[in-house]
Short mmCIF file of C-alpha atoms in Angstrom, two decimals:
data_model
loop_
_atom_site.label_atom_id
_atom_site.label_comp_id
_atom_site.label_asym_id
_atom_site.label_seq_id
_atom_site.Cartn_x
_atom_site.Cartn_y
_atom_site.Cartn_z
CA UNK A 1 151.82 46.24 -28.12
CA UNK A 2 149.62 49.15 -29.11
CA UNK A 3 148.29 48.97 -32.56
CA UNK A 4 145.64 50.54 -34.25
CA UNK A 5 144.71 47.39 -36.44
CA UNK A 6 145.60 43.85 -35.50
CA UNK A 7 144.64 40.55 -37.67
CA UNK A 8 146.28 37.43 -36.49
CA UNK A 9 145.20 34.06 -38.15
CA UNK A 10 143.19 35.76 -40.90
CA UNK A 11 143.26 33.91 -43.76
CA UNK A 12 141.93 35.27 -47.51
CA UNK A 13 142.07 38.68 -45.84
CA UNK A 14 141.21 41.81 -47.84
CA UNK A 15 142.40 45.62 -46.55
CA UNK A 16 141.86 48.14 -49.05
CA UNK A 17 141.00 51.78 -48.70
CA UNK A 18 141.74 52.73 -45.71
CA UNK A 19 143.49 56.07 -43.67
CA UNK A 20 145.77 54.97 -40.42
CA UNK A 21 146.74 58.91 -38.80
CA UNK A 22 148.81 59.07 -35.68
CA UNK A 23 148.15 54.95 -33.95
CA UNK A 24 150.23 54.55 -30.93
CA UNK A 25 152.51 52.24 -32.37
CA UNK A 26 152.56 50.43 -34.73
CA UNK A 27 149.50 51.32 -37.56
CA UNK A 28 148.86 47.63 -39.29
CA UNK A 29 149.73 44.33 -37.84
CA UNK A 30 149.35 41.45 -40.02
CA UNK A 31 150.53 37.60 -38.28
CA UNK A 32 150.00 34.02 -38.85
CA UNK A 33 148.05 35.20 -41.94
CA UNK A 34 147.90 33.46 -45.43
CA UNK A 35 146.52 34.94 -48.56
CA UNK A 36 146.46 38.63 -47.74
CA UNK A 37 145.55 41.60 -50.06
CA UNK A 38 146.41 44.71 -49.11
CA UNK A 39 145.87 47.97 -51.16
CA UNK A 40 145.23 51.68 -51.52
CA UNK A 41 146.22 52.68 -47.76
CA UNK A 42 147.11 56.30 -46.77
CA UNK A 43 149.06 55.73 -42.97
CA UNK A 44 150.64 58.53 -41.09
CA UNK A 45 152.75 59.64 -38.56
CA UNK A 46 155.41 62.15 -37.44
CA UNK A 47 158.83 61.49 -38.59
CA UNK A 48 159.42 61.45 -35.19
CA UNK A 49 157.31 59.08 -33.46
CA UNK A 50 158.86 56.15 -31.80
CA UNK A 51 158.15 52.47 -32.98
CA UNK A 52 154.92 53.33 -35.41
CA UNK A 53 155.38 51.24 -38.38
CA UNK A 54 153.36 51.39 -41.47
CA UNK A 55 152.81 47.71 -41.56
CA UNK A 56 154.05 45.20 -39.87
CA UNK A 57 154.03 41.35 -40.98
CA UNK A 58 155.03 38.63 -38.96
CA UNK A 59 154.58 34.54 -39.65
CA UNK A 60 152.42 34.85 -42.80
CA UNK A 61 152.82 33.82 -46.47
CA UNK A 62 151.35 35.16 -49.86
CA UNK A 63 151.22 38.50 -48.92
CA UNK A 64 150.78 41.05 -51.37
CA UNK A 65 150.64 44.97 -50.82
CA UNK A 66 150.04 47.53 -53.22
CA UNK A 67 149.60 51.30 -54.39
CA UNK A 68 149.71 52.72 -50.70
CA UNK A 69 150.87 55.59 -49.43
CA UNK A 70 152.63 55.62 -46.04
CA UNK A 71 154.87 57.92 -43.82
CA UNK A 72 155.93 57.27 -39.99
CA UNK A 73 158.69 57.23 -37.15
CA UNK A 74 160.14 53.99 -37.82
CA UNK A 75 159.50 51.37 -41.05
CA UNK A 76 156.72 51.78 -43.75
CA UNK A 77 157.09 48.00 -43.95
CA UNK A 78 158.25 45.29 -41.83
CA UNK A 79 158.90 42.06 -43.20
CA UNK A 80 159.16 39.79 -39.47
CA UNK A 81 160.02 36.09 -38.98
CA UNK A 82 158.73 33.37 -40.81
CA UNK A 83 157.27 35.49 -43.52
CA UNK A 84 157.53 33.80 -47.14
CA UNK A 85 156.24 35.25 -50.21
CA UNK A 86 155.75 38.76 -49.85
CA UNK A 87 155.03 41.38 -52.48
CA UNK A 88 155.31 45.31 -52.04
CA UNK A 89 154.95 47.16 -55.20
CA UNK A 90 153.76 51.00 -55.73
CA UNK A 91 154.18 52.46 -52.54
CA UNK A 92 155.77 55.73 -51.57
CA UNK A 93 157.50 55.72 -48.32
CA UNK A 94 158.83 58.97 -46.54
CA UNK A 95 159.15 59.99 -43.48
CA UNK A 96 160.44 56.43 -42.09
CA UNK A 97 162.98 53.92 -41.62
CA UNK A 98 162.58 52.45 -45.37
CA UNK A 99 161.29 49.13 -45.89
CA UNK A 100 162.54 46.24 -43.94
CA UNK A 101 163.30 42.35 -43.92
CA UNK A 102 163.76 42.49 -40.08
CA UNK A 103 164.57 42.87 -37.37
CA UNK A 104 165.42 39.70 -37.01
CA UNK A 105 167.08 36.77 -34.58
CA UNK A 106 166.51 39.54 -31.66
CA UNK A 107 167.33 37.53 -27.83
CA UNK A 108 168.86 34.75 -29.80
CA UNK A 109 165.77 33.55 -31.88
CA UNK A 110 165.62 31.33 -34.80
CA UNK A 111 164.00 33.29 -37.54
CA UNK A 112 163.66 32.97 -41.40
CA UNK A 113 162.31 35.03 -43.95
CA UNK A 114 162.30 33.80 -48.08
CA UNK A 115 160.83 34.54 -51.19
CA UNK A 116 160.26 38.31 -50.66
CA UNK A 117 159.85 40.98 -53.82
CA UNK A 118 160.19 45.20 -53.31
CA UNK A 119 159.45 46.69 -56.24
CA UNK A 120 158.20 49.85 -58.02
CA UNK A 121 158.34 51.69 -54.49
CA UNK A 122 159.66 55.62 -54.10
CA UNK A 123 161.84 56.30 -50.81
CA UNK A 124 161.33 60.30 -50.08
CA UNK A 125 163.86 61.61 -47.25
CA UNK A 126 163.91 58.26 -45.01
CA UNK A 127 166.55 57.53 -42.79
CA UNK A 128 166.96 54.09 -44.97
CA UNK A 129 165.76 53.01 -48.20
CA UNK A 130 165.88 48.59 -48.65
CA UNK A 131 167.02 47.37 -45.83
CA UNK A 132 167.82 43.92 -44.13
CA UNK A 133 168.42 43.74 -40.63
CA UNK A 134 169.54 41.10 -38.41
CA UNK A 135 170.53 40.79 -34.16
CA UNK A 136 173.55 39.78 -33.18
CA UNK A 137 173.57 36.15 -31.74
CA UNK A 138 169.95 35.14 -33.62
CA UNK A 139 169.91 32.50 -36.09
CA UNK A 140 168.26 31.35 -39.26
CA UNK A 141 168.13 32.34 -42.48
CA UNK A 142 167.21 34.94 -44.81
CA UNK A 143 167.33 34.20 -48.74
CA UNK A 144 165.66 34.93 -52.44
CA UNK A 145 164.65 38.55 -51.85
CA UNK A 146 164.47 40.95 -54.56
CA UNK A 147 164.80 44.70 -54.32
CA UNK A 148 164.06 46.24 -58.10
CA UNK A 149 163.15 49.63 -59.63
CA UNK A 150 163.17 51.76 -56.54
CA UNK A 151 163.90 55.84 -56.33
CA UNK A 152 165.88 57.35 -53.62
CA UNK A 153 164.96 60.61 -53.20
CA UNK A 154 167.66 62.03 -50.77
CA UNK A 155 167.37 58.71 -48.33
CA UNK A 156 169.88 57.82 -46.37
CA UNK A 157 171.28 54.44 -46.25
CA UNK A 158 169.57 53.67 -49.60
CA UNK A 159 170.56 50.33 -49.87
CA UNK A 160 171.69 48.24 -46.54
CA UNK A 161 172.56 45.10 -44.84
CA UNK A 162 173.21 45.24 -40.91
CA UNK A 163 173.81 42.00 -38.78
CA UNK A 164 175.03 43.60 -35.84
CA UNK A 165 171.81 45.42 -35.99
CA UNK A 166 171.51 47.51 -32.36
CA UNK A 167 173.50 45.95 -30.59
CA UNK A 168 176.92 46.89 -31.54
CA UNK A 169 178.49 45.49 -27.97
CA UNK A 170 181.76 44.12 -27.76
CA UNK A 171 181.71 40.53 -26.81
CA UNK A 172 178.17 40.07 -28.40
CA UNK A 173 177.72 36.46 -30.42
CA UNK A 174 177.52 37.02 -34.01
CA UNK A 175 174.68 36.96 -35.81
CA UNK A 176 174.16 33.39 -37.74
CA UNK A 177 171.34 34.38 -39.84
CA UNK A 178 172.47 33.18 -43.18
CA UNK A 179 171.90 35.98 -46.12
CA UNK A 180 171.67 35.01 -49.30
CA UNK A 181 169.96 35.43 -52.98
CA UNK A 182 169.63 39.15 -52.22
CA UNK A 183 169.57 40.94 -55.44
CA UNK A 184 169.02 44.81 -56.62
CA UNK A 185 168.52 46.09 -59.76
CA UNK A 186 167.17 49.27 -61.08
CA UNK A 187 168.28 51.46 -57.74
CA UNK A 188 168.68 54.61 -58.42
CA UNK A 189 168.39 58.12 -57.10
CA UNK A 190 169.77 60.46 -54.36
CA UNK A 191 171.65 59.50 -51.19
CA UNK A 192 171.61 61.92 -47.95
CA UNK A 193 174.80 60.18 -46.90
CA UNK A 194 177.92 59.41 -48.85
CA UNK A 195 178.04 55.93 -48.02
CA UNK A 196 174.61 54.76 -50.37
CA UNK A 197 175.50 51.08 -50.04
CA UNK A 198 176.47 49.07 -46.79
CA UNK A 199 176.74 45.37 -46.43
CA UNK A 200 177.89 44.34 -42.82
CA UNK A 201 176.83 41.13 -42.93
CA UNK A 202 178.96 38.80 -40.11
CA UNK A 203 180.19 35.35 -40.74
CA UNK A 204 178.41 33.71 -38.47
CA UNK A 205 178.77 29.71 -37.72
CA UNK A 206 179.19 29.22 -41.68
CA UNK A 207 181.92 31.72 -42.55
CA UNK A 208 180.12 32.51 -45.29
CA UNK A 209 178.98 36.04 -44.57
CA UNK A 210 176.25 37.01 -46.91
CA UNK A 211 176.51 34.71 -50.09
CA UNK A 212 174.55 35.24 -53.67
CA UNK A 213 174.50 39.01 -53.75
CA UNK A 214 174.00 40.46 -56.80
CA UNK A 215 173.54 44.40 -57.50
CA UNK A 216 172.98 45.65 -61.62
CA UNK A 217 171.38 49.20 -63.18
CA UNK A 218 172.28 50.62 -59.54
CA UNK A 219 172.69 54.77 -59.91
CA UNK A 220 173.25 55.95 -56.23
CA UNK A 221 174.10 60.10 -55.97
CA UNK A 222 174.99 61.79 -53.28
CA UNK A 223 172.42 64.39 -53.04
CA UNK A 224 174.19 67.37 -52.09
CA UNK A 225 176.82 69.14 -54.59
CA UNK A 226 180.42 68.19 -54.68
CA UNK A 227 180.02 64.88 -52.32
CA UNK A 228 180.60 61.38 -53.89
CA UNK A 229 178.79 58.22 -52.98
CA UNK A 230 180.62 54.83 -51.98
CA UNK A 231 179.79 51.78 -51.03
CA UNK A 232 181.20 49.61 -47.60
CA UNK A 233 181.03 45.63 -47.46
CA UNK A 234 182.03 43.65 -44.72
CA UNK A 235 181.77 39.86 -45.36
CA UNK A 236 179.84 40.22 -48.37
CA UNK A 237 179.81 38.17 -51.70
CA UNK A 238 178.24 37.75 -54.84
CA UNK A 239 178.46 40.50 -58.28
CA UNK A 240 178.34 43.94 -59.43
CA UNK A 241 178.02 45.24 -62.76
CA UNK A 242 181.07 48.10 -63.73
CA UNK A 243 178.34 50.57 -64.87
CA UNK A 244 176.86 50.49 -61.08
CA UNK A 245 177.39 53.94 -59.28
CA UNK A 246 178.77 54.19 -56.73
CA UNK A 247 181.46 50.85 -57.67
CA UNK A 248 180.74 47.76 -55.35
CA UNK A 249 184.25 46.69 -56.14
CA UNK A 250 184.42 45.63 -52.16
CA UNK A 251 181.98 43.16 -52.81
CA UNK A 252 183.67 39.74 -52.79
CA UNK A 253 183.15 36.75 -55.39
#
């Protein structure tokens, strides 16, 4: 894959003041990394270019990014298989796909991602805001991630779970990446589409769906006049406070 920065196996590594303009595909790879400090980035792209993530993290653990600045054609952050304890905070995202947990399981792979924190992060006009994405037919598990004090400004899909991620096929395996511990709190802001909140999480080999769910201080408009906001769950469980807007009353205990 084209990228315009690639560390794999770097441990202790510090990235900090740098500008990423127009890479091929993706801008930052990080994998098989431990102990990584990245900071005060400016990355950017056309909202229209194909497959050029902000950064993308893959098989690495105690990663921490902060105050950056980044704007592509596809996710500001990916958060990849086998990725533990990952920090975002302070960073403005827009134009992009949001910030990710995923893809994962794609071609039937075992894949797990835990302990990951989103905070403090500003979602201008992307085509989705927190996101957790999973392939149909992989496996593993995704659980304790934490999605607090982030601003929509007029994102779409501002807050989603999709395990039929792609795919969509009839006859495709479901997905039995296990979701749980996910919780959001302090979401708020302006949603380009009426449906702010989807969980389509499949029930997989457990029948569980996603488990441990928990959404509180969650203010979700619809950003143009006279249009309300829902939310959508599918397989979906775990708690919503009554003062959350849109209601998550389709969220099961």
């Amino acid at each position: 894959m084209l990228q315009a920065l690639y560390f794999n196996n770097c441990n202790r590594l510090r990235l900090s003041k740098l500008r990423h303009l127009n890479s091929a595909k993706n801008h930052i790879g990080i994998s098989a990394s431990n102990i990584v400090r990245i900071s005060r980035l400016a990355i950017a792209a056309p909202g229209d270019s194909p497959n050029t993530d902000g950064i993308d993290i893959s098989g690495s653990s105690y990663v921490r990014v902060r105050d950056t600045v980044i704007g592509t054609g596809d996710d500001c952050i990916a958060i990849n298989g086998f990725c533990s304890h990952v920090d975002v905070a302070r960073v403005a995202c827009g134009p992009g796909h949001g910030i990710s947990v995923g893809s994962l399981g794609e071609d039937g792979a075992y894949q797990t991602v835990s302990d990951v924190r989103v905070a403090d992060c500003v979602f201008n006009r992307t085509l989705s805001g927190a996101r957790i994405k999973t392939w149909q037919g992989g496996s593993g598990y995704v659980k304790n991630v934490t999605f607090e004090r982030l601003r929509m400004i007029d994102a779409g899909n501002p807050i989603i779970i999709n395990q039929d991620y792609v795919n969509n096929r009839t006859g495709s395996p479901p997905s039995n990446i296990q979701i749980s511990d996910v919780t959001y709190d302090g979401v708020s802001g302006t949603s380009s589409v009426p449906r702010a909140i989807y969980f389509h999480c499949e029930e997989g080999t457990s029948g569980n769906g996603c488990d441990g769910i928990v959404l509180k201080d969650v203010h979700i408009a619809a950003a143009a006049a006279g249009v309300e906001t829902y939310a959508v769950c599918v397989n979906a469980h775990g708690t919503s406070t009554p003062s959350n807007f849109p209601s998550v009353s389709c969220l099961a205990p």
